[in-house]
PDB file of C-alpha atoms in Angstrom:
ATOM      1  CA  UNK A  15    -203.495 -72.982 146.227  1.00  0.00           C
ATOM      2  CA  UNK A  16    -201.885 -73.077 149.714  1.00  0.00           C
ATOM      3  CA  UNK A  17    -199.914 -69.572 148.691  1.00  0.00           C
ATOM      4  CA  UNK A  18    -199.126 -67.214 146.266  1.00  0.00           C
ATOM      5  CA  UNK A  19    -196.352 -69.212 144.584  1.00  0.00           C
ATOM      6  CA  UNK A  20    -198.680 -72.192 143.878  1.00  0.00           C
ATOM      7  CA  UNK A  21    -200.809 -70.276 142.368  1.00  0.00           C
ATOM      8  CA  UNK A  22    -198.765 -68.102 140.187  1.00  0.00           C
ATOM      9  CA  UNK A  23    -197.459 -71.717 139.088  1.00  0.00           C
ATOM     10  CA  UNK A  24    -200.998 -73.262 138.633  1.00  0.00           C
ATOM     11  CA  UNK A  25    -202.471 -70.401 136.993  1.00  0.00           C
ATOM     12  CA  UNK A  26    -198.680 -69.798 134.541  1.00  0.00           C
ATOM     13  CA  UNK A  27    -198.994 -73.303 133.350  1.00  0.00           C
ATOM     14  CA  UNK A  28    -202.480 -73.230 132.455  1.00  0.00           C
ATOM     15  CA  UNK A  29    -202.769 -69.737 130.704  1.00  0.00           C
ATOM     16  CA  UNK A  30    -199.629 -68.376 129.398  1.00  0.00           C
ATOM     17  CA  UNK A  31    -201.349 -65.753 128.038  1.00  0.00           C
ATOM     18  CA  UNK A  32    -202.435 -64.271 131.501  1.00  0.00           C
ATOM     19  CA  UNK A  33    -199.205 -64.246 132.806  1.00  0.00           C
ATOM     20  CA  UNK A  34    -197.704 -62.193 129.538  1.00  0.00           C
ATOM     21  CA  UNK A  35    -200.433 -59.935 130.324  1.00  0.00           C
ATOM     22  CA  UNK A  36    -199.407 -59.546 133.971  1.00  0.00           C
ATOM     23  CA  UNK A  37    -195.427 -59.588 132.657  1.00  0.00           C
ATOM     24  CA  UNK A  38    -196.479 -56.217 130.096  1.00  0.00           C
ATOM     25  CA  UNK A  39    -198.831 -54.647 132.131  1.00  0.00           C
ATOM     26  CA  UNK A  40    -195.968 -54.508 134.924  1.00  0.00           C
ATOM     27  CA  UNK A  41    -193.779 -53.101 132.418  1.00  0.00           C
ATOM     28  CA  UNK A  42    -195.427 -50.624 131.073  1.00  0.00           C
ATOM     29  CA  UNK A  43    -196.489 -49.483 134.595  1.00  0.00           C
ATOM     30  CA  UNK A  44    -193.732 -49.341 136.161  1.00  0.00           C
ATOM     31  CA  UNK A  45    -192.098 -47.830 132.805  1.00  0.00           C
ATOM     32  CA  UNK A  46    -194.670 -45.132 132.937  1.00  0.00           C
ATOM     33  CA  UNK A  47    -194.041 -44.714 136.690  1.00  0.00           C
ATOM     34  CA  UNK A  48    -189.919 -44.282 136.037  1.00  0.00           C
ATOM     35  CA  UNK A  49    -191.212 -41.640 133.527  1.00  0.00           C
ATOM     36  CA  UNK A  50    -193.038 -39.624 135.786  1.00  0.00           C
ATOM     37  CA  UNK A  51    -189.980 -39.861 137.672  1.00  0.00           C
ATOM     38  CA  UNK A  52    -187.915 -37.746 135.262  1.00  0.00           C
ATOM     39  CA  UNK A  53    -185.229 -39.777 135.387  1.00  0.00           C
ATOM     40  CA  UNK A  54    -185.753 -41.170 132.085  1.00  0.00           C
ATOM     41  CA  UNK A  55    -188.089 -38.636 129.999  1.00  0.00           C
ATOM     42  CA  UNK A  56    -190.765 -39.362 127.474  1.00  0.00           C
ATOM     43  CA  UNK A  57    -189.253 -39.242 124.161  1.00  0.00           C
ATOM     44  CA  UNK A  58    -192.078 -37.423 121.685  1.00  0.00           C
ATOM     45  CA  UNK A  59    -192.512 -39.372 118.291  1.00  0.00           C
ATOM     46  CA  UNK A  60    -190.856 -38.004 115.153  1.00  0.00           C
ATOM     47  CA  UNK A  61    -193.309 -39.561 112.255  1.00  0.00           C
ATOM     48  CA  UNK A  62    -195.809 -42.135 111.659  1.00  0.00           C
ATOM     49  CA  UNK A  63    -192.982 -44.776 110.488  1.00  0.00           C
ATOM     50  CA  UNK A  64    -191.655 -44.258 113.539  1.00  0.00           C
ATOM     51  CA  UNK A  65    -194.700 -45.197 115.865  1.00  0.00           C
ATOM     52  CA  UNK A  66    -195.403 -47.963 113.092  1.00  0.00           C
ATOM     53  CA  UNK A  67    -191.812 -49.171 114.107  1.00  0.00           C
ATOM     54  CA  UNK A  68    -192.277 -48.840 117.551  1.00  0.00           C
ATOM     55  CA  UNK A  69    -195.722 -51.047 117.328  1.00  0.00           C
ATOM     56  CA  UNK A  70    -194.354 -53.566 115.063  1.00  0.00           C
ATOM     57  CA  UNK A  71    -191.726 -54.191 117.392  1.00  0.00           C
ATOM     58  CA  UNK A  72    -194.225 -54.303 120.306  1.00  0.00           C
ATOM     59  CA  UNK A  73    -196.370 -56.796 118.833  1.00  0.00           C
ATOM     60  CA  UNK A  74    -193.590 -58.989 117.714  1.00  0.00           C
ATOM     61  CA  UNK A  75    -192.167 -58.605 120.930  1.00  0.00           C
ATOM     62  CA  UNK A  76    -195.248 -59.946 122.945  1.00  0.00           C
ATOM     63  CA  UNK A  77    -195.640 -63.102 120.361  1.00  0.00           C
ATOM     64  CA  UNK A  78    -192.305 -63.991 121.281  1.00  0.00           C
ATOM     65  CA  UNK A  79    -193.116 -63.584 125.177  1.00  0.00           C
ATOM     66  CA  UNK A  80    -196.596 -66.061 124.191  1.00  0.00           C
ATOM     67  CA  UNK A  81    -194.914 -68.104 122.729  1.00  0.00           C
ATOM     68  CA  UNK A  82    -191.971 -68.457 124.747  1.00  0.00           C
ATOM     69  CA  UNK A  83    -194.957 -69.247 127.824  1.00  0.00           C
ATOM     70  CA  UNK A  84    -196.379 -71.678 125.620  1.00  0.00           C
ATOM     71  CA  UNK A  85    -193.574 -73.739 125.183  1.00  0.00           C
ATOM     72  CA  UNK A  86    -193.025 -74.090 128.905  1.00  0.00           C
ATOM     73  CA  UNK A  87    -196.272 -76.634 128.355  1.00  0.00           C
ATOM     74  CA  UNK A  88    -194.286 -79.108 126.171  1.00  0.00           C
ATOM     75  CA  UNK A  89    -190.426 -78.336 127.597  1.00  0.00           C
ATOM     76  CA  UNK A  90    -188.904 -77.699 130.572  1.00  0.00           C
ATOM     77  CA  UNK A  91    -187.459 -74.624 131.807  1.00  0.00           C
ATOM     78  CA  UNK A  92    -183.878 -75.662 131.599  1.00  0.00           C
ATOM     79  CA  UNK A  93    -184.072 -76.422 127.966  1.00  0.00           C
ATOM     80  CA  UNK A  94    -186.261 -73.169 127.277  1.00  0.00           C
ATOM     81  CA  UNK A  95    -183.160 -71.338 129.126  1.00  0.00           C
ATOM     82  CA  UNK A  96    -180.842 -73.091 126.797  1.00  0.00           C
ATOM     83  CA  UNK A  97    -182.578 -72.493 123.908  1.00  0.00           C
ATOM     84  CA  UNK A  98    -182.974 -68.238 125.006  1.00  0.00           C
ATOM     85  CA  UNK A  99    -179.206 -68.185 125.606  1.00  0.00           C
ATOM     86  CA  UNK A 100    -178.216 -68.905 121.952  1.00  0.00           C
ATOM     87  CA  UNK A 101    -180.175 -65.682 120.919  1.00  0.00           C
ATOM     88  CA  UNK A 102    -176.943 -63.449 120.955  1.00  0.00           C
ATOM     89  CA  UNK A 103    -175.149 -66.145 118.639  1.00  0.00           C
ATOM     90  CA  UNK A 104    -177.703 -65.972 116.336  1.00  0.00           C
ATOM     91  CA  UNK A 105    -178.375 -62.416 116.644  1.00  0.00           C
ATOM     92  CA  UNK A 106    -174.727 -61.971 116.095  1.00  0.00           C
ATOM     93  CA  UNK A 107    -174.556 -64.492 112.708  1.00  0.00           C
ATOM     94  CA  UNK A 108    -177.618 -62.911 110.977  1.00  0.00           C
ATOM     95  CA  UNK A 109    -176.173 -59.065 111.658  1.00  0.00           C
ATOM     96  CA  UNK A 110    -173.272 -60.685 109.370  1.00  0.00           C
ATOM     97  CA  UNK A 111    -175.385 -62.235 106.850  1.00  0.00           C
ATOM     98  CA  UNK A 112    -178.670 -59.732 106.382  1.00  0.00           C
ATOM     99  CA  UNK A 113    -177.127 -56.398 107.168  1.00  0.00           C
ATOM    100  CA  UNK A 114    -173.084 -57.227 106.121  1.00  0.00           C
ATOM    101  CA  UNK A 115    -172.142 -55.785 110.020  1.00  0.00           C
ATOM    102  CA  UNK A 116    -169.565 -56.968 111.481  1.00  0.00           C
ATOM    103  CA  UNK A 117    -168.438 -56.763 115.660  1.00  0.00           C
ATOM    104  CA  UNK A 118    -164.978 -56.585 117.067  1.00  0.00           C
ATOM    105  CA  UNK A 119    -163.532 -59.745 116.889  1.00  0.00           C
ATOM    106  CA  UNK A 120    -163.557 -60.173 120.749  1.00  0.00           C
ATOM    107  CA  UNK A 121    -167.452 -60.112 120.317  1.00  0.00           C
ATOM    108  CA  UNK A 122    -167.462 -63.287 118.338  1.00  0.00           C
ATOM    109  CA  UNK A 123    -165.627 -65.165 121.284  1.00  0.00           C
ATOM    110  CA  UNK A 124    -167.693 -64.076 123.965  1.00  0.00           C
ATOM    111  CA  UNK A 125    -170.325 -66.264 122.279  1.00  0.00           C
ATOM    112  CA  UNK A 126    -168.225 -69.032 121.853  1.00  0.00           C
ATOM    113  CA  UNK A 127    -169.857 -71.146 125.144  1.00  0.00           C
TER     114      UNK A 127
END
C-alpha cells in the first residue's frame, strides 16, 4: 500500500466483512458519542418486543450492508448505485401492496426518474 486509500481499497475488496465492521463500529461510536452529547438523548426501552424489534432490524440491517460489500466483488459501483437508488420506488410500491398505504400523489412522481 503506498497510502491509506490503497489500502482501504485493497483490504474493502478482499474482506467486505471488515469494512462493515469498521462502517458499524463507527456508527455506533460516534452515535454513542452524539448521545453523551445530549443533543439527542438515549431513549429507554418500553418492552421486550420492542428491543426484539430493534435487533431484528439491526441484524437485517447489517446483512444488507454484507451483502451490499459483497456484491462490489462481481459489479461495479455504478451499477450497485443504480441498483440502491430504486429502493424508494420499491419501498414506495410494497407500502401500497403489503400495508394498503398510500403517499400524496406528488410522492409517486418524485420517483418517477
Amino acid at each position: 500500500c503506498t497510502n491509506h486509500f490503497d489500502c482501504v481499497d485493497a483490504c474493502s475488496a478482499r474482506s467486505p466483512v471488515f469494512l462493515t465492521l469498521c462502517h458499524m463500529v463507527a456508527c455506533a461510536t460516534l452515535g454513542y458519542l452524539l448521545s453523551l452529547s445530549h443533543l439527542t438523548p438515549i431513549k429507554p426501552l418500553k418492552s421486550k418486543r420492542q428491543l426484539w424489534k430493534i435487533c431484528l432490524l439491526a441484524s437485517i440491517f447489517c446483512v444488507t450492508i454484507v451483502l451490499g460489500n459483497l456484491s462490489l466483488k462481481y459489479i461495479p459501483v455504478s451499477f450497485n448505485q443504480a441498483i440502491g437508488a430504486t429502493t424508494p420506488f420499491f419501498t414506495a410500491i410494497f407500502a401500497v401492496l403489503m400495508q394498503g398505504s398510500r403517499e400524496a400523489g406528488v410522492t409517486y412522481l418524485t420517483l418517477i426518474p
